[in-house]
Amino acid sequence: FLDAPTLPEQHIPDRQLAVTVARRLGKKFILPGMTCQNIKQDGTRCGAPLDPEGHHGATCLCGGAAIKRHDGLRDIVTTRLPQHLGASCHCEQHERTLARVNGEARLDVAVTLPGTPTTYLDVTVIDAMSNNMALEMARARKPGLAAETSENNKRTTYGSTPRMAPFVIEANGRLGAAAAKWLRTAYRSQHDKRRELMREMSAHLHSHTATMILTSATPRRTLPAPAVPA
């Protein structure tokens, strides 16, 4: 909102921008009584009540839109780091030395910057909204707490090691402290390129979150056939 887009990939379609601005201003834009139209894996609708501010739509895991938002952010990082910094990047890497669950860790991006050891980035988008009122009030009192909690969970899973950087982004755009620190270090002599990356990630995040909200509130005439187990 404070940085004008300078490249096509930093633009947000008008409808998604309207939803993003409404959310940022705390406006109510979902009609009362609506239920979530996202489709579960078994072919039925989610059916959860939609709140007027769009929080459910921005967090609903049905329909696959949340995964697309996550994967898009991962792919932006994987594409831009080689272009900006000459890094070598590989997606969906399995690493046994970081594993604490099931014997093998699966991390989103393995990054090798010139002259440095490989670092593993684990991307997560988290929303500060929670159905737990005490947790939501705690997050309201401490901005960034949602990202901080997610980072700590990743360290519990993979261990507290410089080889793994929790790359957490809150759904309203705030970077977690670990992700912000890693980007500052990686781009220490490329400030303009870092701003380009941040603008592109922000546009993707807000555009896809808005699409998730719009999709959750858009009735479907027909439902897809239920998936048949292999």
One Martini backbone bead per residue (centre of mass of N, CA, C, O) as a GRO file, in nm:
protein
  230
    1PHE     BB    1   0.051   0.066  -0.011
    2LEU     BB    2   0.346   0.235  -0.018
    3ASP     BB    3   0.423   0.083  -0.299
    4ALA     BB    4   0.458   0.129  -0.612
    5PRO     BB    5   0.415  -0.028  -0.894
    6THR     BB    6   0.668  -0.139  -1.161
    7LEU     BB    7   0.549  -0.426  -1.224
    8PRO     BB    8   0.328  -0.655  -1.336
    9GLU     BB    9   0.363  -0.857  -1.076
   10GLN     BB   10   0.260  -0.601  -0.876
   11HIS     BB   11  -0.029  -0.640  -0.954
   12ILE     BB   12  -0.385  -0.588  -0.886
   13PRO     BB   13  -0.685  -0.662  -0.925
   14ASP     BB   14  -0.956  -0.475  -0.864
   15ARG     BB   15  -1.127  -0.674  -0.694
   16GLN     BB   16  -0.898  -0.758  -0.500
   17LEU     BB   17  -0.830  -0.474  -0.402
   18ALA     BB   18  -1.102  -0.410  -0.270
   19VAL     BB   19  -1.084  -0.635  -0.058
   20THR     BB   20  -0.814  -0.552   0.068
   21VAL     BB   21  -0.903  -0.271   0.164
   22ALA     BB   22  -1.143  -0.357   0.336
   23ARG     BB   23  -0.974  -0.525   0.531
   24ARG     BB   24  -0.778  -0.301   0.625
   25LEU     BB   25  -1.042  -0.119   0.728
   26GLY     BB   26  -1.266  -0.318   0.858
   27LYS     BB   27  -1.479  -0.408   0.664
   28LYS     BB   28  -1.806  -0.502   0.558
   29PHE     BB   29  -1.873  -0.754   0.269
   30ILE     BB   30  -2.045  -0.985   0.388
   31LEU     BB   31  -2.329  -1.132   0.386
   32PRO     BB   32  -2.565  -1.233   0.573
   33GLY     BB   33  -2.590  -1.597   0.595
   34MET     BB   34  -2.346  -1.702   0.471
   35THR     BB   35  -2.175  -1.974   0.312
   36CYS     BB   36  -1.935  -2.186   0.236
   37GLN     BB   37  -1.835  -2.289  -0.112
   38ASN     BB   38  -1.626  -2.473  -0.064
   39ILE     BB   39  -1.454  -2.770  -0.161
   40LYS     BB   40  -1.419  -3.076  -0.077
   41GLN     BB   41  -1.284  -3.386  -0.135
   42ASP     BB   42  -1.590  -3.521  -0.133
   43GLY     BB   43  -1.774  -3.273  -0.283
   44THR     BB   44  -1.848  -3.092  -0.059
   45ARG     BB   45  -1.934  -2.838   0.125
   46CYS     BB   46  -1.832  -2.662   0.380
   47GLY     BB   47  -2.063  -2.447   0.530
   48ALA     BB   48  -1.951  -2.226   0.678
   49PRO     BB   49  -1.976  -1.947   0.830
   50LEU     BB   50  -1.972  -1.613   0.726
   51ASP     BB   51  -1.797  -1.346   0.784
   52PRO     BB   52  -1.803  -1.001   0.712
   53GLU     BB   53  -1.462  -0.987   0.689
   54GLY     BB   54  -1.336  -1.273   0.563
   55HIS     BB   55  -1.179  -1.480   0.746
   56HIS     BB   56  -1.259  -1.758   0.647
   57GLY     BB   57  -1.174  -1.731   0.347
   58ALA     BB   58  -0.862  -1.672   0.433
   59THR     BB   59  -0.849  -1.988   0.588
   60CYS     BB   60  -0.960  -2.191   0.408
   61LEU     BB   61  -0.875  -2.539   0.307
   62CYS     BB   62  -1.076  -2.557   0.094
   63GLY     BB   63  -1.006  -2.615  -0.265
   64GLY     BB   64  -0.674  -2.516  -0.274
   65ALA     BB   65  -0.604  -2.202  -0.244
   66ALA     BB   66  -0.394  -2.205  -0.012
   67ILE     BB   67  -0.182  -2.367  -0.169
   68LYS     BB   68  -0.144  -2.165  -0.403
   69ARG     BB   69  -0.040  -1.937  -0.229
   70HIS     BB   70   0.205  -2.082  -0.120
   71ASP     BB   71   0.336  -2.177  -0.392
   72GLY     BB   72   0.372  -1.893  -0.511
   73LEU     BB   73   0.575  -1.791  -0.303
   74ARG     BB   74   0.785  -2.009  -0.349
   75ASP     BB   75   0.826  -1.943  -0.658
   76ILE     BB   76   0.927  -1.657  -0.629
   77VAL     BB   77   1.180  -1.721  -0.471
   78THR     BB   78   1.297  -1.933  -0.675
   79THR     BB   79   1.317  -1.718  -0.911
   80ARG     BB   80   1.459  -1.451  -0.786
   81LEU     BB   81   1.726  -1.537  -0.650
   82PRO     BB   82   1.883  -1.606  -0.910
   83GLN     BB   83   1.844  -1.325  -1.048
   84HIS     BB   84   1.953  -1.138  -0.808
   85LEU     BB   85   2.199  -1.353  -0.661
   86GLY     BB   86   2.286  -1.635  -0.791
   87ALA     BB   87   2.118  -1.860  -0.692
   88SER     BB   88   2.047  -2.183  -0.571
   89CYS     BB   89   1.731  -2.358  -0.640
   90HIS     BB   90   1.513  -2.592  -0.454
   91CYS     BB   91   1.233  -2.784  -0.438
   92GLU     BB   92   1.122  -2.998  -0.224
   93GLN     BB   93   1.319  -3.086   0.021
   94HIS     BB   94   1.503  -3.358   0.152
   95GLU     BB   95   1.606  -3.376   0.512
   96ARG     BB   96   1.752  -3.566   0.761
   97THR     BB   97   1.915  -3.363   0.957
   98LEU     BB   98   1.618  -3.206   1.029
   99ALA     BB   99   1.467  -3.439   1.141
  100ARG     BB  100   1.171  -3.511   1.378
  101VAL     BB  101   0.966  -3.631   1.161
  102ASN     BB  102   0.966  -3.941   1.016
  103GLY     BB  103   1.295  -3.901   0.940
  104GLU     BB  104   1.196  -3.647   0.741
  105ALA     BB  105   1.247  -3.347   0.582
  106ARG     BB  106   1.020  -3.103   0.424
  107LEU     BB  107   1.120  -2.839   0.218
  108ASP     BB  108   1.064  -2.582   0.003
  109VAL     BB  109   1.368  -2.439   0.006
  110ALA     BB  110   1.689  -2.455  -0.144
  111VAL     BB  111   1.961  -2.230  -0.061
  112THR     BB  112   2.250  -2.115  -0.263
  113LEU     BB  113   2.476  -1.896  -0.204
  114PRO     BB  114   2.747  -1.747  -0.284
  115GLY     BB  115   2.970  -1.877  -0.046
  116THR     BB  116   2.739  -2.057   0.091
  117PRO     BB  117   2.546  -2.237   0.262
  118THR     BB  118   2.276  -2.419   0.283
  119THR     BB  119   1.934  -2.310   0.292
  120TYR     BB  120   1.619  -2.360   0.454
  121LEU     BB  121   1.293  -2.288   0.341
  122ASP     BB  122   0.979  -2.237   0.527
  123VAL     BB  123   0.666  -2.185   0.409
  124THR     BB  124   0.418  -1.953   0.559
  125VAL     BB  125   0.070  -1.886   0.606
  126ILE     BB  126  -0.073  -1.660   0.850
  127ASP     BB  127  -0.347  -1.589   1.057
  128ALA     BB  128  -0.449  -1.383   1.323
  129MET     BB  129  -0.696  -1.528   1.321
  130SER     BB  130  -0.921  -1.670   1.579
  131ASN     BB  131  -1.141  -1.881   1.760
  132ASN     BB  132  -0.954  -1.797   1.988
  133MET     BB  133  -0.988  -1.533   2.187
  134ALA     BB  134  -0.726  -1.526   2.352
  135LEU     BB  135  -0.535  -1.545   2.107
  136GLU     BB  136  -0.637  -1.295   1.955
  137MET     BB  137  -0.574  -1.090   2.181
  138ALA     BB  138  -0.271  -1.146   2.191
  139ARG     BB  139  -0.220  -1.062   1.892
  140ALA     BB  140  -0.327  -0.768   1.928
  141ARG     BB  141  -0.106  -0.685   2.147
  142LYS     BB  142   0.112  -0.848   1.946
  143PRO     BB  143   0.262  -0.781   1.683
  144GLY     BB  144   0.362  -1.091   1.526
  145LEU     BB  145   0.274  -1.348   1.693
  146ALA     BB  146   0.186  -1.545   1.475
  147ALA     BB  147   0.465  -1.572   1.342
  148GLU     BB  148   0.626  -1.649   1.596
  149THR     BB  149   0.476  -1.914   1.654
  150SER     BB  150   0.540  -2.051   1.384
  151GLU     BB  151   0.846  -2.046   1.415
  152ASN     BB  152   0.859  -2.217   1.675
  153ASN     BB  153   0.730  -2.469   1.551
  154LYS     BB  154   0.957  -2.520   1.345
  155ARG     BB  155   1.186  -2.554   1.555
  156THR     BB  156   1.057  -2.799   1.688
  157THR     BB  157   1.064  -2.976   1.428
  158TYR     BB  158   1.384  -2.895   1.312
  159GLY     BB  159   1.530  -2.702   1.477
  160SER     BB  160   1.780  -2.479   1.602
  161THR     BB  161   1.902  -2.363   1.290
  162PRO     BB  162   2.070  -2.193   1.033
  163ARG     BB  163   1.968  -2.398   0.802
  164MET     BB  164   1.681  -2.292   0.910
  165ALA     BB  165   1.420  -2.074   0.770
  166PRO     BB  166   1.150  -1.926   0.872
  167PHE     BB  167   0.890  -1.839   0.622
  168VAL     BB  168   0.684  -1.604   0.747
  169ILE     BB  169   0.344  -1.494   0.660
  170GLU     BB  170   0.110  -1.278   0.700
  171ALA     BB  171  -0.200  -1.217   0.550
  172ASN     BB  172  -0.138  -0.888   0.572
  173GLY     BB  173   0.212  -0.895   0.517
  174ARG     BB  174   0.375  -0.980   0.752
  175LEU     BB  175   0.688  -1.047   0.843
  176GLY     BB  176   0.880  -1.245   0.983
  177ALA     BB  177   1.171  -1.216   1.149
  178ALA     BB  178   1.333  -1.439   0.998
  179ALA     BB  179   1.269  -1.352   0.708
  180ALA     BB  180   1.368  -1.060   0.727
  181LYS     BB  181   1.661  -1.130   0.806
  182TRP     BB  182   1.733  -1.307   0.563
  183LEU     BB  183   1.684  -1.089   0.344
  184ARG     BB  184   1.882  -0.876   0.446
  185THR     BB  185   2.132  -1.056   0.416
  186ALA     BB  186   2.105  -1.147   0.116
  187TYR     BB  187   2.037  -0.816   0.033
  188ARG     BB  188   2.266  -0.612   0.142
  189SER     BB  189   2.343  -0.504  -0.181
  190GLN     BB  190   2.005  -0.527  -0.277
  191HIS     BB  191   1.759  -0.326  -0.210
  192ASP     BB  192   1.588  -0.301  -0.470
  193LYS     BB  193   1.539  -0.607  -0.509
  194ARG     BB  194   1.397  -0.653  -0.241
  195ARG     BB  195   1.156  -0.469  -0.306
  196GLU     BB  196   1.059  -0.628  -0.545
  197LEU     BB  197   1.003  -0.889  -0.395
  198MET     BB  198   0.803  -0.772  -0.188
  199ARG     BB  199   0.592  -0.671  -0.391
  200GLU     BB  200   0.532  -0.945  -0.523
  201MET     BB  201   0.445  -1.097  -0.268
  202SER     BB  202   0.219  -0.903  -0.189
  203ALA     BB  203   0.044  -0.929  -0.441
  204HIS     BB  204  -0.002  -1.231  -0.419
  205LEU     BB  205  -0.119  -1.249  -0.136
  206HIS     BB  206  -0.363  -1.050  -0.171
  207SER     BB  207  -0.490  -1.169  -0.423
  208HIS     BB  208  -0.535  -1.463  -0.311
  209THR     BB  209  -0.695  -1.390  -0.060
  210ALA     BB  210  -0.927  -1.252  -0.211
  211THR     BB  211  -1.004  -1.500  -0.379
  212MET     BB  212  -1.081  -1.679  -0.140
  213ILE     BB  213  -1.315  -1.499  -0.047
  214LEU     BB  214  -1.481  -1.493  -0.309
  215THR     BB  215  -1.513  -1.801  -0.341
  216SER     BB  216  -1.660  -1.857  -0.065
  217ALA     BB  217  -1.911  -1.647  -0.179
  218THR     BB  218  -1.959  -1.836  -0.442
  219PRO     BB  219  -2.194  -1.983  -0.594
  220ARG     BB  220  -2.273  -2.317  -0.700
  221ARG     BB  221  -2.458  -2.508  -0.915
  222THR     BB  222  -2.232  -2.732  -0.911
  223LEU     BB  223  -2.083  -3.033  -0.824
  224PRO     BB  224  -1.840  -3.228  -0.806
  225ALA     BB  225  -1.732  -3.523  -0.825
  226PRO     BB  226  -1.642  -3.751  -0.629
  227ALA     BB  227  -1.376  -3.893  -0.516
  228VAL     BB  228  -1.200  -4.181  -0.617
  229PRO     BB  229  -1.046  -4.423  -0.489
  230ALA     BB  230  -0.760  -4.611  -0.584
   0.00000   0.00000   0.00000
